[in-house]
XYZ file of C-alpha atoms in Angstrom:
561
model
C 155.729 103.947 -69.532
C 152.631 104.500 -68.545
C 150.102 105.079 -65.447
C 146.205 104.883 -64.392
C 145.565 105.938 -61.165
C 141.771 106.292 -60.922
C 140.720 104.891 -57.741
C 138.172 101.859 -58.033
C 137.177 101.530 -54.261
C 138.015 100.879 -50.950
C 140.582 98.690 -49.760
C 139.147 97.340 -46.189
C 140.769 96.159 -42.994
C 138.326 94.861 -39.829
C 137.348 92.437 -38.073
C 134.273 90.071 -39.342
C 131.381 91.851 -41.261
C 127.385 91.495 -40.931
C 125.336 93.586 -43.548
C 123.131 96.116 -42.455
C 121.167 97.417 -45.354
C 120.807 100.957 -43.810
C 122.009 104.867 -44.653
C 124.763 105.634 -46.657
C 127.762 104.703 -44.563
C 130.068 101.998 -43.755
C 129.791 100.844 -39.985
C 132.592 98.565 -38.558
C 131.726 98.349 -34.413
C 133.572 96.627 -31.760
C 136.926 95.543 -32.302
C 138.061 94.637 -28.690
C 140.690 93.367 -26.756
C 141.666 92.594 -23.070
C 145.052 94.032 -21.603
C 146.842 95.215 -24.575
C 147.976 98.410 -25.687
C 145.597 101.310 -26.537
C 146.742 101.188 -30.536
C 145.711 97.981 -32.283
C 146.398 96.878 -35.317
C 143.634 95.298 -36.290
C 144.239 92.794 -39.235
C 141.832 90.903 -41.295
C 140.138 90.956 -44.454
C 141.119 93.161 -47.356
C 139.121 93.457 -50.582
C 140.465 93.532 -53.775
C 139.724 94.312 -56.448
C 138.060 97.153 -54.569
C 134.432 97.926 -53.259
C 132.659 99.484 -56.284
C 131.394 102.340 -55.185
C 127.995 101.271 -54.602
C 129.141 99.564 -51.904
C 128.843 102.543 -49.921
C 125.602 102.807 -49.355
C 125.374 99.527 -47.529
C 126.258 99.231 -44.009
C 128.516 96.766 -42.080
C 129.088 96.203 -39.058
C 131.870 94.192 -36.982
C 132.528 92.877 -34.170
C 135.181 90.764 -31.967
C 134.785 90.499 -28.446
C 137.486 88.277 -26.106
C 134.987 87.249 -23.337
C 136.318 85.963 -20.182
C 135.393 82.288 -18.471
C 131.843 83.269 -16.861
C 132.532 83.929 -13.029
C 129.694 83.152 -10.409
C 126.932 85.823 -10.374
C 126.861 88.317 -7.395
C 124.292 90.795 -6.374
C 126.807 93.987 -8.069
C 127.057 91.559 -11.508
C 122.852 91.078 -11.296
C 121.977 94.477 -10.547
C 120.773 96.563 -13.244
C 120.238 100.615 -14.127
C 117.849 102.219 -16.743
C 119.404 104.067 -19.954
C 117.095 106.319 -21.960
C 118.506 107.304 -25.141
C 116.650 110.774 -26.623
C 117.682 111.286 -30.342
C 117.461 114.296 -31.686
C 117.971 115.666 -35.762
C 119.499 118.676 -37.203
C 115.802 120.418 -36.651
C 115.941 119.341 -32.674
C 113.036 117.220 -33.273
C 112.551 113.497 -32.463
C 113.937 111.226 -35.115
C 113.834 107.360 -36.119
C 116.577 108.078 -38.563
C 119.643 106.696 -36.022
C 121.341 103.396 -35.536
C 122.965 103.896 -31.931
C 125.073 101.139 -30.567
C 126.264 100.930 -26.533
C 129.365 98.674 -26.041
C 130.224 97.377 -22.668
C 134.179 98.314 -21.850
C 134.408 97.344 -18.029
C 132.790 96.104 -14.707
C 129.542 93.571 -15.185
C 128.443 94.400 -18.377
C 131.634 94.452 -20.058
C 130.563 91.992 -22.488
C 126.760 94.106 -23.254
C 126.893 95.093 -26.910
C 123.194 97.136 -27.764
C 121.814 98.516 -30.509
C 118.011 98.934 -30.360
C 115.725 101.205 -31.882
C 112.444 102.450 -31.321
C 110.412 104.541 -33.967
C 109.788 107.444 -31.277
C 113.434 108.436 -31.237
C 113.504 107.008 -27.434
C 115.203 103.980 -26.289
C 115.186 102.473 -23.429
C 117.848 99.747 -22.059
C 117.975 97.673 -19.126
C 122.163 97.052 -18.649
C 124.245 96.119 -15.618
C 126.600 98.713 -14.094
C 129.838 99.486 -15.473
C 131.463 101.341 -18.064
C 130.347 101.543 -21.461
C 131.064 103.169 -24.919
C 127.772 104.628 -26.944
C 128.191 105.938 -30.379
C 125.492 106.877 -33.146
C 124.663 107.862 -36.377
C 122.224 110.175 -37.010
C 120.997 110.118 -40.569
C 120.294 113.388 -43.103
C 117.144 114.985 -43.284
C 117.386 114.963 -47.198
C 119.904 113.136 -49.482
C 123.534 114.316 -49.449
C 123.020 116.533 -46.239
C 126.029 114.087 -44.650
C 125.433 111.730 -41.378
C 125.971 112.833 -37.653
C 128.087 110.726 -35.817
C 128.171 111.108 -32.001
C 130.699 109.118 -29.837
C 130.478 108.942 -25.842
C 133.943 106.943 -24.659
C 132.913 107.766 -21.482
C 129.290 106.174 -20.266
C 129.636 105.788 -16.579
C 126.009 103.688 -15.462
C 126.397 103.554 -11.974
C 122.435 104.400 -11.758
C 119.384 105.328 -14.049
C 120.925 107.474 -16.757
C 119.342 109.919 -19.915
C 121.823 110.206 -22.727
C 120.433 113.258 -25.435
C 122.052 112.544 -28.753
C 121.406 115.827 -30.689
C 122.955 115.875 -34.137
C 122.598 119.736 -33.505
C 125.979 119.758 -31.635
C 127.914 118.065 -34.737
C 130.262 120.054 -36.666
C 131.438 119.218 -39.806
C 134.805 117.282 -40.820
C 136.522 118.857 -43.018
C 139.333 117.588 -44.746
C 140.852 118.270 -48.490
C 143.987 117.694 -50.403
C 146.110 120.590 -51.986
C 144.708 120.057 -55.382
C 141.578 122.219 -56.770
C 139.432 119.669 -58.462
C 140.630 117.011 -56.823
C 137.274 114.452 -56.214
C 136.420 112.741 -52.831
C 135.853 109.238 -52.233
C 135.711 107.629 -48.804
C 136.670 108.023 -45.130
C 137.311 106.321 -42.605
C 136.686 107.380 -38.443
C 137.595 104.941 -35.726
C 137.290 105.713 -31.881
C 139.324 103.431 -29.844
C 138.839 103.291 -25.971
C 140.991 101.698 -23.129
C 139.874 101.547 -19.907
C 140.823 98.463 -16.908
C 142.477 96.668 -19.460
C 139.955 96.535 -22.138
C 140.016 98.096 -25.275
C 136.918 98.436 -27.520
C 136.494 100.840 -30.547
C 133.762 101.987 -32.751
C 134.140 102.824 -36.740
C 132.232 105.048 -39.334
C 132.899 104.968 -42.975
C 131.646 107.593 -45.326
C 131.847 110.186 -47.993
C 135.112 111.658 -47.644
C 133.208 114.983 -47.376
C 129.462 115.660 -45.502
C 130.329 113.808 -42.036
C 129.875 115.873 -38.918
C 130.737 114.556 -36.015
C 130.425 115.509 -31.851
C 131.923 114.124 -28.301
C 129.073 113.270 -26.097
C 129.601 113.316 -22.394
C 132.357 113.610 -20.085
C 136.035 113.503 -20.873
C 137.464 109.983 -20.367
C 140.831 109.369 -18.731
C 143.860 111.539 -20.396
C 145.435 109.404 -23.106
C 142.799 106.628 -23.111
C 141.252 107.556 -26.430
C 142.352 107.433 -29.526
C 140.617 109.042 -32.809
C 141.509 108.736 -36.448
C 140.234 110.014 -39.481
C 141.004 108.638 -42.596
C 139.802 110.533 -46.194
C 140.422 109.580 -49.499
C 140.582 111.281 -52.760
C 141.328 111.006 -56.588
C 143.077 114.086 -58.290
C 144.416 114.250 -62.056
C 147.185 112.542 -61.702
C 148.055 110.929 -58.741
C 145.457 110.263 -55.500
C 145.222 111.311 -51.634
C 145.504 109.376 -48.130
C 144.796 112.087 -45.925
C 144.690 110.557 -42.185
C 145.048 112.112 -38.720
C 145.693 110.159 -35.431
C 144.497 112.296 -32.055
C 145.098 110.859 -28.665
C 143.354 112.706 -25.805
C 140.628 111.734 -23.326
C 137.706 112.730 -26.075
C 136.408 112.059 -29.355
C 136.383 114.216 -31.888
C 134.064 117.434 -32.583
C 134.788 118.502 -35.971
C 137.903 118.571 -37.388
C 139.547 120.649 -40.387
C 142.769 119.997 -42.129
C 143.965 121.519 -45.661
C 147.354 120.460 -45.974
C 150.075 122.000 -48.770
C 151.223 119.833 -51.182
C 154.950 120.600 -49.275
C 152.994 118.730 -45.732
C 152.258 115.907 -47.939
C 154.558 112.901 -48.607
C 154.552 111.157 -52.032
C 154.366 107.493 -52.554
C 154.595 105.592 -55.519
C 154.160 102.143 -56.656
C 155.872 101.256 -59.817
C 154.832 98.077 -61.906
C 157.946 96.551 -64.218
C 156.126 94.235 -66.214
C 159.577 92.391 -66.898
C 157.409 89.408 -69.353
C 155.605 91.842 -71.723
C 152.625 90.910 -71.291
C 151.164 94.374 -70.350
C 147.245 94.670 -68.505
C 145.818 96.296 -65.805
C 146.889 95.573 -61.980
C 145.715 97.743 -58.748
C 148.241 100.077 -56.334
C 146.480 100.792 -52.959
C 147.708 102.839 -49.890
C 146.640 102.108 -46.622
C 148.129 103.646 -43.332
C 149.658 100.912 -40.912
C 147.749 100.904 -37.980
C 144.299 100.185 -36.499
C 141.065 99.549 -38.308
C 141.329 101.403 -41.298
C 140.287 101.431 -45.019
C 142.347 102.303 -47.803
C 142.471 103.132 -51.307
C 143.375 101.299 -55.181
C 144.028 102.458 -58.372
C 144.065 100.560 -61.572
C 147.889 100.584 -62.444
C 148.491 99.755 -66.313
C 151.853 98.088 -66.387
C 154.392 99.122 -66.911
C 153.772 102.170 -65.019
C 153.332 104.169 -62.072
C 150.714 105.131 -59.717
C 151.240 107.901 -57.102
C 149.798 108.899 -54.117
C 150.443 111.762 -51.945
C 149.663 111.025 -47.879
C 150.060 112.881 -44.403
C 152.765 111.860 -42.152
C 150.777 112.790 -39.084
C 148.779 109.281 -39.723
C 152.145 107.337 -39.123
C 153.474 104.735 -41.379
C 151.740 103.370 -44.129
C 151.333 100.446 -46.267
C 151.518 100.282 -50.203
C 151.088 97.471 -52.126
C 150.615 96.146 -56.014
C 148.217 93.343 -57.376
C 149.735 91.978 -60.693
C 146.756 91.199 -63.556
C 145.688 87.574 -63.791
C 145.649 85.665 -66.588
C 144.025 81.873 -67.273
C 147.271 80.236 -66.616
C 147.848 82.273 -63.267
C 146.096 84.352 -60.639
C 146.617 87.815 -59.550
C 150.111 88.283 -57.719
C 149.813 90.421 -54.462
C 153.118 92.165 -53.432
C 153.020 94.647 -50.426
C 155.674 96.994 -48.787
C 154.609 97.338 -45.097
C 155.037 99.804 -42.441
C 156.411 102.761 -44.948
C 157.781 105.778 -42.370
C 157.139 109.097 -44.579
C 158.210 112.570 -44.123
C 156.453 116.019 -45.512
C 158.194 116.171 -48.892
C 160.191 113.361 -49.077
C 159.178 110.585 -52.354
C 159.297 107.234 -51.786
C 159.280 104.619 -54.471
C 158.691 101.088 -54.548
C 158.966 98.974 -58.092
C 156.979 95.661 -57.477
C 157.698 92.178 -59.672
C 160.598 93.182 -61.523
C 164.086 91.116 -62.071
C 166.748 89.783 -60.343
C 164.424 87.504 -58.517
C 165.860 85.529 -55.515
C 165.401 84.727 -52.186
C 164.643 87.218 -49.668
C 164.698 87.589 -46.003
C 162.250 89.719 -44.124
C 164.044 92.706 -42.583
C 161.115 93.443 -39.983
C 162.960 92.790 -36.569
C 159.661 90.663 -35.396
C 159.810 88.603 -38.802
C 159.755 84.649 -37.873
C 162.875 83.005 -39.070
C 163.079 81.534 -42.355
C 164.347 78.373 -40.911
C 163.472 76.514 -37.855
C 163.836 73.107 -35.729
C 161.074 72.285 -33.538
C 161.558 69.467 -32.108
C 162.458 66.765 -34.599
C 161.350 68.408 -37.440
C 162.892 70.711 -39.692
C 160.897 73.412 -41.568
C 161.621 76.098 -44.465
C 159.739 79.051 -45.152
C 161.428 81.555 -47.549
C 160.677 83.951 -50.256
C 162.582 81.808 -52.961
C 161.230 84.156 -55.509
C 161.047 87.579 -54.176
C 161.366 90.574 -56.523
C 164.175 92.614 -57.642
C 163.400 94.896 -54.150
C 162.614 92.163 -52.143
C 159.338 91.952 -52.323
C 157.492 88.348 -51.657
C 155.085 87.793 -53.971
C 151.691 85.797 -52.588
C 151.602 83.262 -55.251
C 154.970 82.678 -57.005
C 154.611 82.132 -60.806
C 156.836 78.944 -61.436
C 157.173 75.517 -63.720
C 158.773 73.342 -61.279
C 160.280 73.716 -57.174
C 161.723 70.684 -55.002
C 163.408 71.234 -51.829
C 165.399 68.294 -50.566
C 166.911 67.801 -46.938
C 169.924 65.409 -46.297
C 171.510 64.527 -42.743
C 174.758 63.670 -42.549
C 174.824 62.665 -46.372
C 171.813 60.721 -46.471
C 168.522 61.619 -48.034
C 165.633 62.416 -45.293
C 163.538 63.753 -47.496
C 161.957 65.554 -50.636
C 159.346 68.057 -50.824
C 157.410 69.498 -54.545
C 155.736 72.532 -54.398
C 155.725 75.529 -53.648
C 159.335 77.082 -53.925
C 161.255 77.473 -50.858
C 158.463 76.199 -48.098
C 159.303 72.904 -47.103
C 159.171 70.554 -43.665
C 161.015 67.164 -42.859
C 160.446 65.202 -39.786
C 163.466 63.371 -38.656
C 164.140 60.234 -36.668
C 167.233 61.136 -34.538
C 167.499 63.927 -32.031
C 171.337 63.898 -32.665
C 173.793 66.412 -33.438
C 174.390 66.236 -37.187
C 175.435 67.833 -40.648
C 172.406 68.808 -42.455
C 172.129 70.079 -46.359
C 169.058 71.825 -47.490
C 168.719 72.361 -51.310
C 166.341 74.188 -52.875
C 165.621 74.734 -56.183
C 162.939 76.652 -58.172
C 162.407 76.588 -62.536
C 160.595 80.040 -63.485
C 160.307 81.930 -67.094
C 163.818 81.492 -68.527
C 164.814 81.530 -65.043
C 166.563 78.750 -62.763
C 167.029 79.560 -58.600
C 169.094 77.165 -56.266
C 170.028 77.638 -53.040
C 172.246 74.926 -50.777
C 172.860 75.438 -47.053
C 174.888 73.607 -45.045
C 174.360 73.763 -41.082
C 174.913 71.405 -38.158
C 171.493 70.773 -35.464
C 170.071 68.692 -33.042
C 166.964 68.329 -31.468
C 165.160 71.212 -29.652
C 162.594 71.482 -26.900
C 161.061 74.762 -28.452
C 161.021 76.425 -31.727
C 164.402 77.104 -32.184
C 165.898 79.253 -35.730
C 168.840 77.709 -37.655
C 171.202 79.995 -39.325
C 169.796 80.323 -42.683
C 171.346 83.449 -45.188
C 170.598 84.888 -48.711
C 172.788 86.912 -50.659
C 170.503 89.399 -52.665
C 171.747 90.834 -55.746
C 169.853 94.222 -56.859
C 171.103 96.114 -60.269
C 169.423 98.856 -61.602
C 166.830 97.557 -64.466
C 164.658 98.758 -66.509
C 160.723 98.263 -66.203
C 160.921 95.298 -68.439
C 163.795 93.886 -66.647
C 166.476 94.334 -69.026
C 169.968 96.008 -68.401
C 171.919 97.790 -71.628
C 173.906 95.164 -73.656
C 177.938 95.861 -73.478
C 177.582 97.987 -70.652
C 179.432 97.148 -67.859
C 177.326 98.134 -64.876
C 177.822 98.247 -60.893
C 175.438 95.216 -59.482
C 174.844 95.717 -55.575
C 175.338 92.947 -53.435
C 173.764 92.472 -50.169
C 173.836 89.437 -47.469
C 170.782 88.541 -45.227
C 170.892 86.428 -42.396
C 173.278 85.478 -39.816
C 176.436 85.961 -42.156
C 175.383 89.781 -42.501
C 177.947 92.064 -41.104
C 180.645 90.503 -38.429
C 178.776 87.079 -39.279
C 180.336 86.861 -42.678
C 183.820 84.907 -42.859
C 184.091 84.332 -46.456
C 182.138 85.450 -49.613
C 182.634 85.248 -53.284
C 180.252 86.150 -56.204
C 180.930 84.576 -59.721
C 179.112 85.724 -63.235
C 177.976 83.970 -66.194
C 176.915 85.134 -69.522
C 176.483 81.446 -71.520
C 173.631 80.428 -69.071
C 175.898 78.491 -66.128
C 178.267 76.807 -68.430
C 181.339 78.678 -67.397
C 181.594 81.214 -64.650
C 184.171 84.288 -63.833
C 184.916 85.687 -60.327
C 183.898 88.871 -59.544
C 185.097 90.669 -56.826
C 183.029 92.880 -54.450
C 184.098 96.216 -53.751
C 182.318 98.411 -51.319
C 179.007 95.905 -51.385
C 179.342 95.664 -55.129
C 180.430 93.719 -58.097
C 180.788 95.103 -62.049
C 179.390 93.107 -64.419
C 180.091 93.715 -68.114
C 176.604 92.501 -70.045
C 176.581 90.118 -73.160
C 175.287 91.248 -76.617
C 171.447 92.013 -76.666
C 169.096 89.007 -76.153
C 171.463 88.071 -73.832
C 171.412 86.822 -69.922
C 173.258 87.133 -67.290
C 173.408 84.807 -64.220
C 174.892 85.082 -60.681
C 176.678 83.216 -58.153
C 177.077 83.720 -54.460
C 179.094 81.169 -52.213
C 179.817 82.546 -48.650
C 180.794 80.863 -44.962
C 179.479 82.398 -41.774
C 182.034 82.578 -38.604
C 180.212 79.987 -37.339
C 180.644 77.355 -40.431
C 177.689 77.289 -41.645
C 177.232 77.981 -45.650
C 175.407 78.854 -49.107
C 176.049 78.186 -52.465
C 173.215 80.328 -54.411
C 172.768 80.731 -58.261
C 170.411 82.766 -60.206
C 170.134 81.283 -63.466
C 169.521 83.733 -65.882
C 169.118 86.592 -63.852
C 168.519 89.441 -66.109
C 168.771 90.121 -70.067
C 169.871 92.632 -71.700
C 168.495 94.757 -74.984
């Protein structure tokens, strides 16, 4: 076992993207919102494979503005103020080397959004009254001397206004991992303001090392800013996510962290590679919330990729894109919302065996099962991984999933495995069965429910459960032969807990032909493994307290060497 973890690029999350063929950064502006929370998490777009990094000397910028119904003018709404904008270099002397951008946050021209420019390093703007957010770059004198970036949350116009942005009072941002040699990549600075019930924020990407930044202006309120910086960097054998979250009433002005190794957290992203057909996916690390990029890293499978990140940025996300091949395209499997603690490892192994479906455990997951209506609709991980993990685009030969009511046929659906919807012709209280069934690799997955349901006026979840069955396996999804080894056992759904009445779990080692119960004992069954070359398949039949029930198989779950 194996592992490549030299970072290929970025791994980008925004809102819509313009290019702006200008300095050496990354600029994502304006992600806004009306009367939501101050931390967004702003979801779109992610790249992959990775920006090369090229890429970085383009610019991009972004924006999403929710704009009200357009009220009736009045004299306040038509009334206008002069802003002169002075900019300033690293010398103090008049520069055209800025792209400055003012954002409207509240009051008549909370839907402005500026960015003008005039050679003479003086701008000046005719904008209504309100409340606004300004932020600018200021580019280098000479190549590699980093960019200024100054950030006013606060712009107040309630009358003809001079704003002087002088990248003389930048200081620098500082931010590097534990290990000496370790090489810097990108970063990532967002500035998120809420004020009347808007929220609008500004970005910056970078060099992870160069960037000086400066507050302009008064403070805003107390807790109605929010700053991040995100850096990223590539060490010998496993990479960085260093990010910081700041809430205050200001933007940054400079910043310098050099965390320990022991402030770090460590997360890794195994591939199993359970075919054998080896290649090259991508690992990438990303922290959970707002506008944000991230990082990959080529991951040979099998193997490993490791990253070490900061708890202070909050949870993060880690994922794994499988290699394609010309019968199937790249699998994307992700483990979201990852809460990590200096010093603590944690370890996700993506696409391995016992495969099986999977319910998501997020308490804000949408049910797997619903009635809306008269119509009956299935959306399940049929085909998650050994930890649970749903891949994007299953790799299978053949999935139906048929619906009967009452005994009789409604419907059939071929596709893609467990995803499925029936429309029905009878709002009555009846006995439904869903079965479905999925044919992958040696592999063979069935699942039957049984549940009663009539007709609902709303989305409405049926009572839908999975058994998941999770031995320990080796990276090519094997188990020893002749050992007998402890196989977990886990229920999902409503018949988790108090909900179960009734469950049994059966074993067979000739492929289904003949099966053997095996009883579980504290959330686990022992399974003694055939010879090598061998499989082993498992059975789950349970009965929640309210009657409903599943009768799941795993055909040839694992094998054994």
């Amino acid at each position: 076992m194996g592992s490549t973890a030299r970072a290929s690029g970025s791994n980008i999350r925004a809102t819509g993207s313009s290019i702006r063929g200008i300095g050496s950064t990354i600029q994502y502006a304006g992600s806004d919102t009306q009367n939501t929370p101050s931390t967004i998490r702003t979801t779109g777009s992610r790249i992959r494979p990775a920006l090369p990094a090229l890429a970085l000397v383009a610019a991009l910028t972004a924006t999403a503005f929710t704009t009200q119904p357009a009220a009736p003018a009045s004299a306040a709404q038509n009334e206008t103020v002069t802003l002169t904008l002075r900019h300033l270099d690293r010398t103090g002397a008049p520069t055209d080397a800025y792209a400055t951008r003012v954002t409207g946050v509240s009051g008549p021209g909370e839907n402005v959004r500026e960015a003008a420019h005039d050679p003479s390093g003086t701008v000046t703007l005719r904008l209504p009254k309100g409340r606004y957010l300004l932020d600018s770059e200021v580019y280098p004198l000479h190549q590699g001397a980093g960019t200024d970036w100054l950030v006013q949350p606060r712009l107040d116009l309630d009358g003809d206004t001079t704003v002087t942005i002088d990248a003389r009072t930048t200081s620098p941002v500082d931010v590097r991992p534990p290990e000496t040699g370790a090489e810097p990549r990108h970063a990532m600075s967002f500035v998120e303001v809420h004020h009347e019930g808007r929220t609008r924020s500004v970005n910056l990407m970078s060099s992870a090392t160069g960037l000086r930044v400066a507050h302009l202006g008064p403070s805003a309120e107390p807790g109605s800013v929010t700053a991040t910086f995100d850096a990223y960097w590539i060490g010998g054998r496993s990479d960085y996510g260093l990010g910081y979250r700041f809430t205050s009433g200001r933007s940054l002005t400079g910043f310098a962290r050099r965390p320990a190794a022991a402030d770090l957290a460590t997360v890794k992203a195994t591939a199993a590679d359970p075919e054998g057909a080896g290649g090259v996916g991508v690992a990438a690390i990303q922290p959970s919330e707002g506008t944000t990029v991230g990082l990959t890293s080529e991951l040979v499978r099998p193997g490993t990729a490791t990253f070490h990140v900061t708890p202070e940025r909050g949870a993060w996300e880690l994922s794994y894109t499988t290699p394609g091949t010309p019968g199937a395209p790249p699998n994307l499997y992700e483990a979201q919302d990852l809460q990590v603690r200096p010093g603590a490892t944690t370890v996700h192994t993506f696409d391995n065996a016992v495969r099986g479906p999977a319910l998501d455990p997020a308490p804000d997951a949408p049910p797997a099962l619903v009635r809306d209506g008269d119509r009956i609709a299935l959306d399940l991980p049929l085909l998650a991984d050994g930890e649970g993990h749903a891949p994007s685009d299953p790799v299978f030969r053949s999935a139906a999933t048929t619906l009967h009511r009452d005994g009789v046929l409604v419907g059939t659906h071929r596709g893609t495995p467990g995803r499925a919807a029936f429309p029905l012709n009878t709002p009555d209280q009846a006995r439904y069965r869903l079965t479905t069934t999925a044919l992958h690799g040696a592999g063979r997955t069935t699942a039957v429910w049984t549940f009663d349901s009539a007709a609902t006026k709303a989305p409405a979840a049926l009572p839908l459960s999975v058994v998941r069955f999770t031995p320990t396996l080796a990276l090519d999804g094997t188990a020893p032969a002749g050992a007998t080894i402890r196989v977990p056992v886990t229920v999902q759904g409503p018949a988790a807990g108090p909900g179960l009445r009734s469950l049994t779990v059966r074993v067979s080692v000739d492929g289904g032909t003949t099966w053997t119960e095996a009883p579980v004992t504290d959330g686990a069954v022992e399974v003694r493994n055939p010879a090598p070359g061998g499989t082993v398949s498992l059975r789950a039949t349970l009965t929640d307290t309210a009657g409903n029930t599943l009768d799941q198989i795993l055909g040839n779950a694992y094998r054994t060497r």
